Coordinates of C-alpha atoms and ligand atoms in Angstrom, one line a residue:
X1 CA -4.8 2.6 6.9
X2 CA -2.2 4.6 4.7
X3 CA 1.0 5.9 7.3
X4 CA 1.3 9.3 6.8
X5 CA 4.8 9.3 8.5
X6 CA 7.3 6.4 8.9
X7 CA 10.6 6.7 10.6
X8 CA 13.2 3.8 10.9
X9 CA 15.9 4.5 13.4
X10 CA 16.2 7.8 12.6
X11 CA 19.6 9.8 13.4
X12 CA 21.5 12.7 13.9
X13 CA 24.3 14.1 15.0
X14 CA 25.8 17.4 15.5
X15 CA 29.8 16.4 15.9
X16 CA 29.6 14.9 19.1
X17 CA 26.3 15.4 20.1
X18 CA 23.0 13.0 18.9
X19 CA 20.5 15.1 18.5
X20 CA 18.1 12.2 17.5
X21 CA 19.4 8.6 18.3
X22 CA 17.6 5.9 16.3
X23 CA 13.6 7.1 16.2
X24 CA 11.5 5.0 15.2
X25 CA 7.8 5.4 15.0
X26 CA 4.8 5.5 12.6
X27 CA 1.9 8.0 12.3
X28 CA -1.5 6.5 10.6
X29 CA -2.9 9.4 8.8
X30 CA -5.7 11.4 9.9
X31 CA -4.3 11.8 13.3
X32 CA -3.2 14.3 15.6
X33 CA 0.3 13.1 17.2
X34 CA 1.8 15.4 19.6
X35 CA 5.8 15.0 19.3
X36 CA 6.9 15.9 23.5
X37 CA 10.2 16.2 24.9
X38 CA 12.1 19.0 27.2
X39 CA 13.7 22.0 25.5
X40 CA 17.0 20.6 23.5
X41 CA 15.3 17.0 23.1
X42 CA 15.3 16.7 19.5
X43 CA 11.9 17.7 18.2
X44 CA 12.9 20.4 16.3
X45 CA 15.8 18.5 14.1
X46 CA 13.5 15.6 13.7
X47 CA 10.8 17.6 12.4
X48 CA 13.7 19.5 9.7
X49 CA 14.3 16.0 8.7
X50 CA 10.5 15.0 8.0
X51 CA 10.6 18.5 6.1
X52 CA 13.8 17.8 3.9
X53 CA 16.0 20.7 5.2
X54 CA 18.2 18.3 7.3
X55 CA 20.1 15.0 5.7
X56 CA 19.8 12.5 8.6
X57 CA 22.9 11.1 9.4
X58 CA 21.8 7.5 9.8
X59 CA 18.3 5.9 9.1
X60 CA 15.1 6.8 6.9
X61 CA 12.0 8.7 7.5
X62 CA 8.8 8.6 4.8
X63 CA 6.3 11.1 4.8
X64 CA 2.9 9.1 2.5
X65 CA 5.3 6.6 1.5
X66 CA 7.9 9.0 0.0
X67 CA 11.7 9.1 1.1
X68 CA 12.1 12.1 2.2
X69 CA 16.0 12.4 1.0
X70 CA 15.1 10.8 -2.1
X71 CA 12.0 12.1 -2.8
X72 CA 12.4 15.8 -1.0
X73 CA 10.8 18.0 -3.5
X74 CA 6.9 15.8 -3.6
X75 CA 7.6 15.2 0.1
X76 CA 7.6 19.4 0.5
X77 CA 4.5 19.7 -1.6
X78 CA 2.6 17.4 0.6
X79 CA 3.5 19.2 4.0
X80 CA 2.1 22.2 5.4
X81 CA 5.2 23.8 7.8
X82 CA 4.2 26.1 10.5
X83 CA 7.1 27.8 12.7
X84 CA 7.1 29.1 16.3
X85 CA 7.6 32.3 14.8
X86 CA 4.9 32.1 12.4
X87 CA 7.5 33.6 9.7
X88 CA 4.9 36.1 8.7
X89 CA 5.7 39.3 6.6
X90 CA 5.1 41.8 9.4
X91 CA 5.0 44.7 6.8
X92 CA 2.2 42.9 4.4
X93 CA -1.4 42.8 4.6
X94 CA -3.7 39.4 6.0
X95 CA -4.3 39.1 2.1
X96 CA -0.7 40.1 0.4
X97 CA 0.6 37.5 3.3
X98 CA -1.6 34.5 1.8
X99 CA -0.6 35.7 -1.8
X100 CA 3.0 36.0 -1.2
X101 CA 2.6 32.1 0.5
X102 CA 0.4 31.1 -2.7
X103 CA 3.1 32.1 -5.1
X104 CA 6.1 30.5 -3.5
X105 CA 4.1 27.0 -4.5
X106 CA 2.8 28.3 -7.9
X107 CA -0.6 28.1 -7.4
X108 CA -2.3 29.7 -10.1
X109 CA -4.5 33.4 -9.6
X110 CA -7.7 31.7 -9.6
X111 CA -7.4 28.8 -7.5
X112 CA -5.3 31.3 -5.0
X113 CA -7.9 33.5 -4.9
X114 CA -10.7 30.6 -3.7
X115 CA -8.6 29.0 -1.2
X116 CA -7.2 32.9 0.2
X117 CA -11.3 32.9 0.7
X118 CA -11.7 29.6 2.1
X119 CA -8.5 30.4 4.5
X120 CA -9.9 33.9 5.5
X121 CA -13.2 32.1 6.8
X122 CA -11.4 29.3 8.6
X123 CA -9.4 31.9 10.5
X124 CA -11.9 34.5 11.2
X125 CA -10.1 37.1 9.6
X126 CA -12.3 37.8 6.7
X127 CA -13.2 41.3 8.2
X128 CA -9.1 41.9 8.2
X129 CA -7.9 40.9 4.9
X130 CA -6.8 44.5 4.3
X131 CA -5.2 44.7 8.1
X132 CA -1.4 45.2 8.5
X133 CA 0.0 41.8 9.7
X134 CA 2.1 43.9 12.4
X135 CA -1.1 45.1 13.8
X136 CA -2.7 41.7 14.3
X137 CA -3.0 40.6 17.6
X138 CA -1.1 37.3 18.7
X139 CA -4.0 34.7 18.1
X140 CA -5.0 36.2 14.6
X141 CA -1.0 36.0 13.7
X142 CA -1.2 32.7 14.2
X143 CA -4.4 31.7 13.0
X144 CA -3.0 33.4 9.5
X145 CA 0.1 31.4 9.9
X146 CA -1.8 28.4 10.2
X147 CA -3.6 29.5 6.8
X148 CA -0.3 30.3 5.0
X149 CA 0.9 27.0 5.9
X150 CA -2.6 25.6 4.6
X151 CA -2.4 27.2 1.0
X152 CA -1.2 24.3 -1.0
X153 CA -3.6 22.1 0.8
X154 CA -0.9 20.2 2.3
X155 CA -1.6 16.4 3.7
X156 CA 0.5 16.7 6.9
X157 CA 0.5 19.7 8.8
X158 CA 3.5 20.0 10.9
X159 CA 3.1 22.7 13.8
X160 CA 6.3 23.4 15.8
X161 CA 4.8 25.4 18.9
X162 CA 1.9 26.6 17.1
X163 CA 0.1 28.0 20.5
X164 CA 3.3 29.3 22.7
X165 CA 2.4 32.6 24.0
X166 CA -1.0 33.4 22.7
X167 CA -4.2 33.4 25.3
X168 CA -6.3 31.1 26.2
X169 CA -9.1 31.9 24.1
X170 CA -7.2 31.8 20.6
X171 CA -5.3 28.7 21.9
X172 CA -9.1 27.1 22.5
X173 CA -9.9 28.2 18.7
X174 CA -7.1 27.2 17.1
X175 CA -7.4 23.8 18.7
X176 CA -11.1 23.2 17.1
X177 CA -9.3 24.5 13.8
X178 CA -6.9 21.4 14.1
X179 CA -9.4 19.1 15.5
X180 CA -11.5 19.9 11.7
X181 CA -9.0 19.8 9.5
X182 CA -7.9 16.4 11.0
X183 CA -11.3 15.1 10.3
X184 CA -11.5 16.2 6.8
X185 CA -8.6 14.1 6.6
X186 CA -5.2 15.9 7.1
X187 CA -2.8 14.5 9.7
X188 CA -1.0 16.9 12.1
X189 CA 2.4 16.7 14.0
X190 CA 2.5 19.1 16.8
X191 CA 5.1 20.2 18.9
X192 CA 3.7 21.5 22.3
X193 CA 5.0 22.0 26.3
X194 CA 1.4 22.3 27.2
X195 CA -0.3 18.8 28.7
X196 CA -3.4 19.7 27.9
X197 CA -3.0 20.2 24.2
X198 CA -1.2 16.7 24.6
X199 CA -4.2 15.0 26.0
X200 CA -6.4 16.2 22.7
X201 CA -4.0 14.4 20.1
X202 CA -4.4 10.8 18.8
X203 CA -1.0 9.4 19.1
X204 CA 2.1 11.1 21.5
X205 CA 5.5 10.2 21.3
X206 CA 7.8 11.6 24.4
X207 CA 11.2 12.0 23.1
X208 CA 14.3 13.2 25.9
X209 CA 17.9 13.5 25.0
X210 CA 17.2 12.6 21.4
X211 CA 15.9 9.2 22.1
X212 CA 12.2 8.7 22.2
X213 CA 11.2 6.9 25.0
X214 CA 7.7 6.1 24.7
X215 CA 5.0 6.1 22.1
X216 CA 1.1 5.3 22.1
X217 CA -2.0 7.1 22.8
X218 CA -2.3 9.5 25.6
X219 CA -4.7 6.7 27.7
X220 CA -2.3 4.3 27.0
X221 CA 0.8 6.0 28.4
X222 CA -1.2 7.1 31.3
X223 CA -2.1 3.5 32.2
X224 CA 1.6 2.5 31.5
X225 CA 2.8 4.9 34.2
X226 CA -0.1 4.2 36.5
X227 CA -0.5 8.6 36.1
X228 CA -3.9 10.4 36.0
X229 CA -2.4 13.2 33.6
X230 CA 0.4 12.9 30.7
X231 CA 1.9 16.4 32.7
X232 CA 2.7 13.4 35.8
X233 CA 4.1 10.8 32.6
X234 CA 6.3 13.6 31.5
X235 CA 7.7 14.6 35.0
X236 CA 7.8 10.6 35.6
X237 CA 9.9 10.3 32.3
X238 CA 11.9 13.3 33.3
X239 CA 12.9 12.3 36.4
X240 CA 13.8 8.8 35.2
X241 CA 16.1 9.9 32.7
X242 CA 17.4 12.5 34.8
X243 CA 17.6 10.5 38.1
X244 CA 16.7 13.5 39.5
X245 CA 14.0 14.7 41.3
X246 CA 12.7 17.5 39.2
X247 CA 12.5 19.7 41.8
X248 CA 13.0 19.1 45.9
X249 CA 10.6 20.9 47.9
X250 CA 13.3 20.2 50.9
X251 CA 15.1 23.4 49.5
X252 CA 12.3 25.6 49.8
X253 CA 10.9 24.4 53.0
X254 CA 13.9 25.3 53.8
X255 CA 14.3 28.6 52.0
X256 CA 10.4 29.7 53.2
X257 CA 11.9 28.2 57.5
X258 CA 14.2 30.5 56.9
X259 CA 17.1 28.0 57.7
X260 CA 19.0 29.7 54.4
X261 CA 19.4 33.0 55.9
Ligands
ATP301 N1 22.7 23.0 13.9 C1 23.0 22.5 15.1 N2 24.3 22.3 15.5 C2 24.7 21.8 16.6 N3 23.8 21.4 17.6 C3 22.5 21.4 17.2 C4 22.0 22.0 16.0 N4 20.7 22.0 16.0 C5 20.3 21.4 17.2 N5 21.4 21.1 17.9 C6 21.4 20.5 19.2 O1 20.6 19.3 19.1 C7 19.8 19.1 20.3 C8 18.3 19.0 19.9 O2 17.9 20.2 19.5 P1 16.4 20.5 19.0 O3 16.3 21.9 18.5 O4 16.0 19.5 18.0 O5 15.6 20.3 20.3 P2 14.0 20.7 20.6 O6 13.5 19.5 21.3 O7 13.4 21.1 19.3 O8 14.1 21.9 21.6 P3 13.1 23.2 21.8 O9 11.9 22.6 22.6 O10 13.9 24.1 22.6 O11 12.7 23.7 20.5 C9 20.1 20.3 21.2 O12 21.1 19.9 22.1 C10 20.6 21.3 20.3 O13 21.5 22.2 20.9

């Protein structure tokens, strides 16, 4: 099977501060892998790198077997970037959105015009092509950020916090968007602080203080840890690395005894 991503100690740093300290991993395509880690851990710089808009300091990454400081240009062609803040054009229509996104990579009027179709039907939004994105609600914003991100037909999807702060019901639909795409083929990276979403993906890989500390399939890690849910791996890993309990009920026994006042 083809990797879709390969890192090999993967680096860097900000002055000072290693953002990402030697990662190593690889992603078979056609999978879902969930990259996990606390706020500040890294998973945003290591995804600029896969992208191209950060130079590691140290170390290589491949994205379908291209370097992706050598080779930037084909390795942007072949992924699909979706932000946490869907950088949609408030001020544009569903449509002018997907045409704006279409011309950025050139593609021409008549094969934009079948895939703004085919995007329009995979996010439901057919009946709002001529809708204001600013009056979208959250779900269908990012359901049409998801399709911008799609309109090249991209081979890796990489989705940086694609569900934070929408509802459970367009969380549940975007999910079985992602779970088709990946079997028609496309591998996904996803960033995501819910556990839940982490326990649908193929592969997860739990990064903390820029060093990734565990990799494998969401079964796999659970049996490692001895844990019935990857939310009790995660705590386990934070309070490893951390030493710290993550939070001590003693305090608000206490606080709730009244023994503070
Ligand atoms: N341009 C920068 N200059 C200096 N430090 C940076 C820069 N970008 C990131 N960092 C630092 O690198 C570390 C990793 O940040 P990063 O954004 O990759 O984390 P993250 O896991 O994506 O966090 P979040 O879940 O909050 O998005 C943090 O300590 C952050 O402050």
């Amino acid at each position: 099977m083809t990797a879709a991503i390969i890192t090999e100690n993967l680096t860097k740093t900000f002055g000072p501060k290693v953002a990402v300290d030697k990662v190593s991993f690889l992603v078979p395509s056609g999978k879902i892998f969930g990259l996990l880690g606390p706020n500040g851990s890294g998973k945003s710089t290591t995804i600029r790198m896969l992208c191209g808009t950060l130079l590691p300091s140290s170390g290589r990454a491949e994205v379908f077997g291209l370097d992706v400081v050598k080779k930037t240009q084909e390795v942007r062609k072949l992924i699909g970037y979706m932000s946490q803040r869907f950088s949609l054009y408030e001020d544009l229509t569903v449509e002018e959105n997907l045409d704006f996104f279409g011309n950025i990579y050139n593609l021409p009027a008549k094969l934009l015009k079948t895939r703004k179709e085919e995007i329009l039907i995979m996010a439901g939004l057919t009946d709002n092509r001529k809708t204001l994105t600013a009056h979208l609600s959250g779900g269908w914003k990012q359901r049409l950020a998801l399709g911008a991100a799609m309109i090249h037909r991209p081979k890796l999807l990489i989705l940086d916090e694609p569900t934070a702060g929408v509802d459970p019901v367009s969380r549940r639909i975007f999910w079985e968007i992602i779970k088709k795409l990946c079997a028609a083929g496309i591998t996904v990276l996803v960033t995501t602080h819910y556990m839940d979403e982490a326990e649908i993906c193929d592969i997860v890989g739990f990064i903390f203080n820029g060093k990734l500390v565990s990799f494998g399939t969401p079964a796999e890690l659970m049996a490692k840890e001895g844990k019935e849910t990857l939310e009790d791996v995660f705590i386990a890993y934070v309070e490893r690395t951390t030493g710290k309990k993550v939070y001590d009920f003693k305090d608000l026994e206490k606080f709730i005894g009244g023994e503070t006042a």
